[in-house]
Short mmCIF file of C-alpha atoms and ligand atoms in Angstrom, two decimals:
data_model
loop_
_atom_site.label_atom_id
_atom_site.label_comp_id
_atom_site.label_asym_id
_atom_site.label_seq_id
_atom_site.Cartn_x
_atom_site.Cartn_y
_atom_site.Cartn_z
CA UNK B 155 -4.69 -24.69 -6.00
CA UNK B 156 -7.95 -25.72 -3.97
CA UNK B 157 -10.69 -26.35 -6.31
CA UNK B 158 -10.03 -23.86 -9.33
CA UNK B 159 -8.65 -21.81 -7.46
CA UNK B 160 -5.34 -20.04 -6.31
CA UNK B 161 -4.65 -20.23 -2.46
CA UNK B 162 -4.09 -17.08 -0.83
CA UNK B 163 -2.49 -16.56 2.08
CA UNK B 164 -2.34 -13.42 4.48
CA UNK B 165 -2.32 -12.49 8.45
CA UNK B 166 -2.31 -9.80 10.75
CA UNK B 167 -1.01 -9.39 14.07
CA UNK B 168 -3.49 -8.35 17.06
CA UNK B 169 -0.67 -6.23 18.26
CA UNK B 170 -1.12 -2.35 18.86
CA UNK B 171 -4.28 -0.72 17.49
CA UNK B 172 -4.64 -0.91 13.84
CA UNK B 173 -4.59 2.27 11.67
CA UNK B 174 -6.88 3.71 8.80
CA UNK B 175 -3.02 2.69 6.62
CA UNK B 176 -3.85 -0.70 7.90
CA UNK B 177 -7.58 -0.73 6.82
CA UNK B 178 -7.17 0.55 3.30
CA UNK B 179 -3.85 -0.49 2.88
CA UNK B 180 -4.50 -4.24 3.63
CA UNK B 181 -8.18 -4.98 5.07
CA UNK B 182 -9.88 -3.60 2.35
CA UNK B 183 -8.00 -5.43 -0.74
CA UNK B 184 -8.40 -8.52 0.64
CA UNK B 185 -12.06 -8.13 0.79
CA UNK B 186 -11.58 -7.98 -3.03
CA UNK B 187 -9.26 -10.72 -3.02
CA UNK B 188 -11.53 -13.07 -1.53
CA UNK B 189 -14.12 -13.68 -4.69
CA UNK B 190 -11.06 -15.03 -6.84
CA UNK B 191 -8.78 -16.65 -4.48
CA UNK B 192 -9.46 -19.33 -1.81
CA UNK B 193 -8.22 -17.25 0.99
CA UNK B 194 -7.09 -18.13 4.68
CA UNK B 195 -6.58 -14.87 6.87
CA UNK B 196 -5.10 -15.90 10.00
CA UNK B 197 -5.33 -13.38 13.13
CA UNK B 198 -1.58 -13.91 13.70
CA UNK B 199 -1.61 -14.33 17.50
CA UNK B 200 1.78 -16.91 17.96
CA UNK B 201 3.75 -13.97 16.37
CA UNK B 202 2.46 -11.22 18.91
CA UNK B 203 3.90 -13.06 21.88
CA UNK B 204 7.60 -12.42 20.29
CA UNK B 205 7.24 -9.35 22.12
CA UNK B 206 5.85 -9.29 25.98
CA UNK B 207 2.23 -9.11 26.06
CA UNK B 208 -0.49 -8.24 28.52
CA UNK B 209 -2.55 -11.56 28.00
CA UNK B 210 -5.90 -10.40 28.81
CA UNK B 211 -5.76 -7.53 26.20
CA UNK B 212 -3.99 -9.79 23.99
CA UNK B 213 -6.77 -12.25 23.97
CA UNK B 214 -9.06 -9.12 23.63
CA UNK B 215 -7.66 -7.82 21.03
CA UNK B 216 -7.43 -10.81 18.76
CA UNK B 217 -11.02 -11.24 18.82
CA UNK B 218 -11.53 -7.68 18.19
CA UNK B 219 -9.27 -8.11 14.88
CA UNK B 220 -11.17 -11.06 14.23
CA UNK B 221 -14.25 -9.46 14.33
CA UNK B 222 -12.87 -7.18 11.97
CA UNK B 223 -12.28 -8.94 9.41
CA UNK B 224 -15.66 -9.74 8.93
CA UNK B 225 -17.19 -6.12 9.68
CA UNK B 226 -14.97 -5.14 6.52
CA UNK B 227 -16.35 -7.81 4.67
CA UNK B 228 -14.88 -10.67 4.48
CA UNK B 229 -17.69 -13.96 4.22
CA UNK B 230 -16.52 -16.10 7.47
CA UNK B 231 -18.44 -19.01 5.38
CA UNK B 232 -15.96 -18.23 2.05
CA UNK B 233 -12.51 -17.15 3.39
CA UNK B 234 -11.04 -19.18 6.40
CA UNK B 235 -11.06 -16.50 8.91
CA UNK B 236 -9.10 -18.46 12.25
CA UNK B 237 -6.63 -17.84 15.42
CA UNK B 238 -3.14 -19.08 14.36
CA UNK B 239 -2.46 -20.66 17.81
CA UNK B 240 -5.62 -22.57 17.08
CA UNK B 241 -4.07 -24.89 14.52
CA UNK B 242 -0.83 -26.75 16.12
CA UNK B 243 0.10 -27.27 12.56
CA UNK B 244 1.50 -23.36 12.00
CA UNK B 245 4.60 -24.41 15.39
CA UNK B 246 5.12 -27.91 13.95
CA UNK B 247 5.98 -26.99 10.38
CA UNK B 248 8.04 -23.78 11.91
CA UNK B 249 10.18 -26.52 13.79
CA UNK B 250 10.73 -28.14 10.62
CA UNK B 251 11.40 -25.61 8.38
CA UNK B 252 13.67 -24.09 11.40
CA UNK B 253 16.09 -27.25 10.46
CA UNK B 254 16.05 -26.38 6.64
CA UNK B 255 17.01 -22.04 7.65
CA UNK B 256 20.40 -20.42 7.82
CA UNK B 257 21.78 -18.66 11.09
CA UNK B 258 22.69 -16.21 8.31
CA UNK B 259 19.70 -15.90 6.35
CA UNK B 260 17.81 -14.84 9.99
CA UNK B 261 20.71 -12.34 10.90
CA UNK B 262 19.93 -10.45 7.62
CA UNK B 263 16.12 -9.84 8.48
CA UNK B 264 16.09 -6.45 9.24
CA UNK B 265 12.91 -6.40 11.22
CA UNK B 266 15.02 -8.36 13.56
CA UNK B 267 17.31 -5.85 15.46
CA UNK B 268 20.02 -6.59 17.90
CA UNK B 269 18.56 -4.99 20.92
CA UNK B 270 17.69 -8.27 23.38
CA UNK B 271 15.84 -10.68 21.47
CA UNK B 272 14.39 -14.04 22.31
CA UNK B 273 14.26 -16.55 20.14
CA UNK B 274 11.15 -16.56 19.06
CA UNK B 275 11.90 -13.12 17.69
CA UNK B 276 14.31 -14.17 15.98
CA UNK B 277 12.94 -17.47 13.85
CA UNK B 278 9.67 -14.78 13.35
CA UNK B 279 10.01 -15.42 9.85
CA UNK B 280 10.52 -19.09 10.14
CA UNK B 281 7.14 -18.91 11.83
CA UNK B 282 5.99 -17.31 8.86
CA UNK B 283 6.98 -19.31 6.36
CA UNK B 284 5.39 -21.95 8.01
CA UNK B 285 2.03 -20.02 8.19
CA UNK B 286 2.33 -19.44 4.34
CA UNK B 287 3.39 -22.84 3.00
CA UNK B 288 1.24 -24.78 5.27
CA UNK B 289 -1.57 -24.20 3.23
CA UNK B 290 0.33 -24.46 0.15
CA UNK B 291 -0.21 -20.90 -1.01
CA UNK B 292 -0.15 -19.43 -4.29
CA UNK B 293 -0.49 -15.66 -3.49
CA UNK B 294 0.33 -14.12 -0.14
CA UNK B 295 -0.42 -9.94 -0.35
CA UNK B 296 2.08 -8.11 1.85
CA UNK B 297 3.66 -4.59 2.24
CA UNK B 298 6.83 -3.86 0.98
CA UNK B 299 8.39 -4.20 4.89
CA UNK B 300 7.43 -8.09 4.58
CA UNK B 301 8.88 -8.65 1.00
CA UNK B 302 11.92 -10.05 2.54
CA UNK B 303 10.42 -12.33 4.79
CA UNK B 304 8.32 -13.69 1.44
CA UNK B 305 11.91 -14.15 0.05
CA UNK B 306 13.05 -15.76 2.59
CA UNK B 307 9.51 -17.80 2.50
CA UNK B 308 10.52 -19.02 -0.70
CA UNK B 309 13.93 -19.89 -0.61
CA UNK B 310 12.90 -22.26 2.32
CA UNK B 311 10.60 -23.64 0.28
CA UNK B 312 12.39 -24.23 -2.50
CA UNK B 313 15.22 -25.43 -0.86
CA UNK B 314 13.10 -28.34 0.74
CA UNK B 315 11.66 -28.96 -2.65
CA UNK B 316 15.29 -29.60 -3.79
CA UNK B 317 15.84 -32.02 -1.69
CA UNK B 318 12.54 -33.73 -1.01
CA UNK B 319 10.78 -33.21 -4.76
CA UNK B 320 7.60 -31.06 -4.88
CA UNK B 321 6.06 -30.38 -1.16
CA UNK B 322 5.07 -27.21 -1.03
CA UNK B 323 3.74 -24.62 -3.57
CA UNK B 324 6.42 -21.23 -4.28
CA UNK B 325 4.61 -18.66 -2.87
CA UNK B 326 3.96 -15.14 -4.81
CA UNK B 327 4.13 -11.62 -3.63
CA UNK B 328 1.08 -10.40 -4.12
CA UNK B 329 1.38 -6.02 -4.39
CA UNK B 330 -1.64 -4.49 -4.81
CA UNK B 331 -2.26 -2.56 -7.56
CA UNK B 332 -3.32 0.90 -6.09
CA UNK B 333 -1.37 -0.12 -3.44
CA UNK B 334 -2.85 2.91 -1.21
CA UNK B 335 0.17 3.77 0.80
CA UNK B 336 -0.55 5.71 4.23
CA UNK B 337 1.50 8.51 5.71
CA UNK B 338 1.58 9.82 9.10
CA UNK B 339 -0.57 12.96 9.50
CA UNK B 340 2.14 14.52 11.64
CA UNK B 341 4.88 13.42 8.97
CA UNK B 342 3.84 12.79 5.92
CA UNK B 343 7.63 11.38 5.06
CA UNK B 344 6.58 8.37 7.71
CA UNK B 345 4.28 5.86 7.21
CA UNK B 346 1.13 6.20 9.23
CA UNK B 347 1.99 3.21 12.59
CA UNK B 348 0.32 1.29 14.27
CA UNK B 349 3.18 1.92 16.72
CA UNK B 350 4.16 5.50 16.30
CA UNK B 351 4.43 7.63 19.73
CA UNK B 352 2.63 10.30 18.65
CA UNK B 353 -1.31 8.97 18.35
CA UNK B 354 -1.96 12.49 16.47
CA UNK B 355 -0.42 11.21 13.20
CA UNK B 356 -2.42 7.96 13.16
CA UNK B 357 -5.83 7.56 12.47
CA UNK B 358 -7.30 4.33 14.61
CA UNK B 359 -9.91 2.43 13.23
CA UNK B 360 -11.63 2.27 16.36
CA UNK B 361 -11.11 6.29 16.76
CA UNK B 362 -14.50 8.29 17.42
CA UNK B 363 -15.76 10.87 14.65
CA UNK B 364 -14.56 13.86 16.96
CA UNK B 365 -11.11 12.37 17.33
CA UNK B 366 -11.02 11.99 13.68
CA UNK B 367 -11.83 15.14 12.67
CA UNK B 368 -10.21 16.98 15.13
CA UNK B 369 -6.43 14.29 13.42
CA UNK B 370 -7.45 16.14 10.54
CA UNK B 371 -7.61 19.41 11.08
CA UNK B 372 -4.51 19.16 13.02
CA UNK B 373 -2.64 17.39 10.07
CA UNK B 374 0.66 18.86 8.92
CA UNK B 375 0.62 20.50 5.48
CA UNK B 376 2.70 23.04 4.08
CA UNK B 377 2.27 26.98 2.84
CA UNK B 378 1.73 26.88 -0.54
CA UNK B 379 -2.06 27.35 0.12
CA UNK B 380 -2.94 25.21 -3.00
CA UNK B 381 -4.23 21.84 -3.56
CA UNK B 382 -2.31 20.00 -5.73
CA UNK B 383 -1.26 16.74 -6.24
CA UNK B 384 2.80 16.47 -6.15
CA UNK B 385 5.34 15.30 -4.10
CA UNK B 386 6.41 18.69 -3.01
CA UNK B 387 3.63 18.66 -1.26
CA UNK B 388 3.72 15.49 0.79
CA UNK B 389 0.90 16.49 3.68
CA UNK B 390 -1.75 17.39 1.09
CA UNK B 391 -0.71 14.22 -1.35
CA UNK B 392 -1.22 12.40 1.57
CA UNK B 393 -5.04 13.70 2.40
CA UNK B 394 -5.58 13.98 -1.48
CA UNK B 395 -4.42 9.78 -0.97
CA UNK B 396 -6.59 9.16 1.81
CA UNK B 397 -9.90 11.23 0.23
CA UNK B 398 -9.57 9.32 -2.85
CA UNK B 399 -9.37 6.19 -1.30
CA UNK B 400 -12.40 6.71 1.15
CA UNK B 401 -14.20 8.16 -1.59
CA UNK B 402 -13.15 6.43 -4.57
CA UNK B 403 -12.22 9.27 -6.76
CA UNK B 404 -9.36 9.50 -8.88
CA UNK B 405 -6.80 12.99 -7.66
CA UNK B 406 -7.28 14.59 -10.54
CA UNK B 407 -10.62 14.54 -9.97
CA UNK B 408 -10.31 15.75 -6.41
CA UNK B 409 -7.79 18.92 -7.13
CA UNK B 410 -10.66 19.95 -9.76
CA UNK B 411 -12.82 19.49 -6.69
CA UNK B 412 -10.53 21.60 -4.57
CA UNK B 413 -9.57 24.15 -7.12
CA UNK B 414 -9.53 27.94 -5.40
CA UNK B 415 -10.39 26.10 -2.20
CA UNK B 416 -8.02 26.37 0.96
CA UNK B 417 -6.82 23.71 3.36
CA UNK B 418 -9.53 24.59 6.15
CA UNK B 419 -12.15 23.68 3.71
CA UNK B 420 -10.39 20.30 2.49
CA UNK B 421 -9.00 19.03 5.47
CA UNK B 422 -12.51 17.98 6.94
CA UNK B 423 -13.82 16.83 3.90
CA UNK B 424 -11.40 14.52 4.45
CA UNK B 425 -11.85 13.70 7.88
CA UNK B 426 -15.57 13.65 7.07
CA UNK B 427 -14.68 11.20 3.98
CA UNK B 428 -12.43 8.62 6.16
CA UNK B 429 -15.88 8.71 8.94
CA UNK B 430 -17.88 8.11 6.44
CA UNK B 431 -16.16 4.64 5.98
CA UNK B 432 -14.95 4.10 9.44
CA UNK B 433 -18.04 5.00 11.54
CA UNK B 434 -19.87 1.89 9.46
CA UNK B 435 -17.39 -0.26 10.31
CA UNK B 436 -16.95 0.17 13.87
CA UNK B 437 -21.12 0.12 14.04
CA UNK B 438 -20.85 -3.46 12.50
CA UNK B 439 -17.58 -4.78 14.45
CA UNK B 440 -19.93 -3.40 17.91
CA UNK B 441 -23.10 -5.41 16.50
CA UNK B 442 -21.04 -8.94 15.86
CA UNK B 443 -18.99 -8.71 18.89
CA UNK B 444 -22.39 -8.58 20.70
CA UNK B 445 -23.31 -11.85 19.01
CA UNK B 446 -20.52 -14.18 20.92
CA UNK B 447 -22.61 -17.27 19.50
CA UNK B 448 -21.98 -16.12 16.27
CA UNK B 449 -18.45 -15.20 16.79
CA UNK B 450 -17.33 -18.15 18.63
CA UNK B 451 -18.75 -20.79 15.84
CA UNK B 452 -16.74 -18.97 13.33
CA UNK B 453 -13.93 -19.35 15.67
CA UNK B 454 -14.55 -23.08 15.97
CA UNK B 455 -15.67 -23.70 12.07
CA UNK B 456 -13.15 -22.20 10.73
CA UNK B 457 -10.38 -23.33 13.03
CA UNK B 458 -11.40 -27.04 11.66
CA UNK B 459 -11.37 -25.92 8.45
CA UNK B 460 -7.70 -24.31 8.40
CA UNK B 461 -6.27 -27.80 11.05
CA UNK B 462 -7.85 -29.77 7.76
CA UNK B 463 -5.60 -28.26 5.24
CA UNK B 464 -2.85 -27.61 7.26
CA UNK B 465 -2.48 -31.14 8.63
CA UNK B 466 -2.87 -32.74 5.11
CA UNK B 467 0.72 -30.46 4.45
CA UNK B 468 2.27 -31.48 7.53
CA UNK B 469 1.79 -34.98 7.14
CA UNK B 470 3.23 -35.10 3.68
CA UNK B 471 6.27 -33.06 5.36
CA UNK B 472 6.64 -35.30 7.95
CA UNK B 473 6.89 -38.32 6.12
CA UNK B 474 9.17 -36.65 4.39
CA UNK B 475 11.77 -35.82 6.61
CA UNK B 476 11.37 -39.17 8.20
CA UNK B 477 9.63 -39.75 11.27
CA UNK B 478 7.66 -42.41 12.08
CA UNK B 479 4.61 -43.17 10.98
CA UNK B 480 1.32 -42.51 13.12
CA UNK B 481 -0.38 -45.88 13.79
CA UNK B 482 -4.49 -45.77 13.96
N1 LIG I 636 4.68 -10.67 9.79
C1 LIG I 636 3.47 -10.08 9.30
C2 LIG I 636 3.37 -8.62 9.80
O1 LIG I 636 3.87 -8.31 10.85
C3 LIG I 636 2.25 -10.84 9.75
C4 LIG I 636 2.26 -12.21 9.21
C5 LIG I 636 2.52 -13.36 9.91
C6 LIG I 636 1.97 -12.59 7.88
N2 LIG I 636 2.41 -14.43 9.08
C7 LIG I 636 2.09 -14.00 7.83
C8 LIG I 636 1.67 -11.86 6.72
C9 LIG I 636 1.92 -14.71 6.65
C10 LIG I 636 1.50 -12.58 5.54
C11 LIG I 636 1.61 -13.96 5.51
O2 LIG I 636 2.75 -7.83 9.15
#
């Protein structure tokens, strides 16, 4: 708790280009998050360098996803929008908490495959759990491919608590409740990537109308001619998904909407639906970036902010565990 209310706790890496599944899927529930929870949204940038990265469009593209956040709504001045490499606090704690986690327990993750890892890749959800309990989080939201790692988050923790009393807070998984779950457009069985090869079955949020339309029209359906709203019909679900998410509508609504129509008539209201939220966006993340005052005090206000809360956790943790007292 901080003030009345619950922490909450979510980040995102800077990694690839982020999707329309990413947007409406994650970005835009946290913008409804943030009135009831005291909410820190890190731009996850320690656990992008697990895998080799260009550093120049690293660095680029964390401030774009930065930026983002606050184009989609999120008040810089309410939710502690910050760089995690800009509090020290997130790689201290993660050494710690590496000491209190199981060889075993890190060879179960299953984001972590053999292939040649570094380290780094492999204590990734040490990391994470450090992110999370650092700032003694109630609520973390995540997608079903980081429930383990919030498992794992949680044993840690309450294995420390076990031994040292009550440190940190038990994090929950926080699932949303529409939980609006993005397929590919080229296979509606997959879930739209930020990493797939094919860039026809993802939508980017930084994609220009034409490009978005022309995802749509190309999207993979089926040849039952009819839209309806069933899971023998995975492509159209998927758009029927999408358009009601964009648009707000419930599917019933939208197959009455659709009823007697064919898939060249739907398939760029839905492309016109998902510019209709995107174009907006993108208009707003180019009109902050061009503000780099703005921008870079947010960077610096916030990154006080989140060192403030996370160093009054460390401190207790390192006491804790026994080192030495800092003399002033
Ligand atoms: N591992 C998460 C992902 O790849 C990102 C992440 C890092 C995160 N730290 C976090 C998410 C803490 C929630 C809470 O999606």
């Amino acid at each position: 708790m901080l003030g009345d209310k619950k922490v909450l706790f979510s980040g995102m890496q800077a990694t690839g280009n982020l999707t329309l599944g990413n947007y409406l899927g994650a970005l835009k529930n946290w913008v409804t998050l943030s009135d009831e929870y005291e909410c820190f949204y890190s731009v996850v940038d320690m656990h992008s360098i697990t895998i080799r990265q260009d550093p120049a469009v690293l660095r680029k593209r964390a401030r774009t996803l930065l930026t983002l956040y606050i184009a989609a709504g999120l008040d810089p001045e309410k939710n502690c929008i910050y760089y995690q490499s800009h509090v020290s606090g997130h790689a201290e704690l993660a050494w710690i908490l590496n000491c209190f986690t199981y060889m075993g327990e890190l060879n179960r993750m299953t984001q972590f495959k053999d292939k040649s890892v570094n380290a780094g890749l492999f204590t990734y959800p040490v990391l994470m759990a450090a992110d999370i309990l650092l700032y003694q989080a109630d609520v973390v939201p995540v997608g079903i491919d980081q429930m383990q790692h919030l498992e794992l988050t949680r044993d840690i923790a309450q294995r420390f608590n076990g031994i040292y009393g009550d440190v940190f807070t038990v994090p929950e998984a926080y699932i949303g409740k529409v939980g609006a779950k993005i397929m590919s457009l080229q296979d509606p069985a997959k879930k739209m990537s930020k990493s797939d090869e094919n860039p026809n079955g993802s939508i980017y949020l930084m994609d220009d109308p034409d490009t978005i339309m022309r995802k749509f029209k190309r999207a993979v359906t089926d040849s039952e001619g009819q839209i309806l709203y069933r899971d023998e019909q995975p492509g159209i679900k998927n758009l029927i998904n999408i358009y009601c998410a964009c648009t707000g509508k419930a599917p019933d609504e939208v197959v009455r909407e659709f009823d007697g129509r064919g898939y060249a008539e739907f398939k760029p209201a839905v492309g016109e639906a998902v510019v209709s939220v995107l174009k907006p966006l993108q208009d707003r993340v180019e009109e902050l970036s061009k503000d780099k005052a703005y921008i870079d005090s947010v960077i610096k206000n916030n990154a006080e902010k989140a060192q403030y809360f996370a160093n009054k956790t460390l401190r207790k943790v390192q006491k804790k565990v026994g080192f030495p007292e800092r003399i002033r």
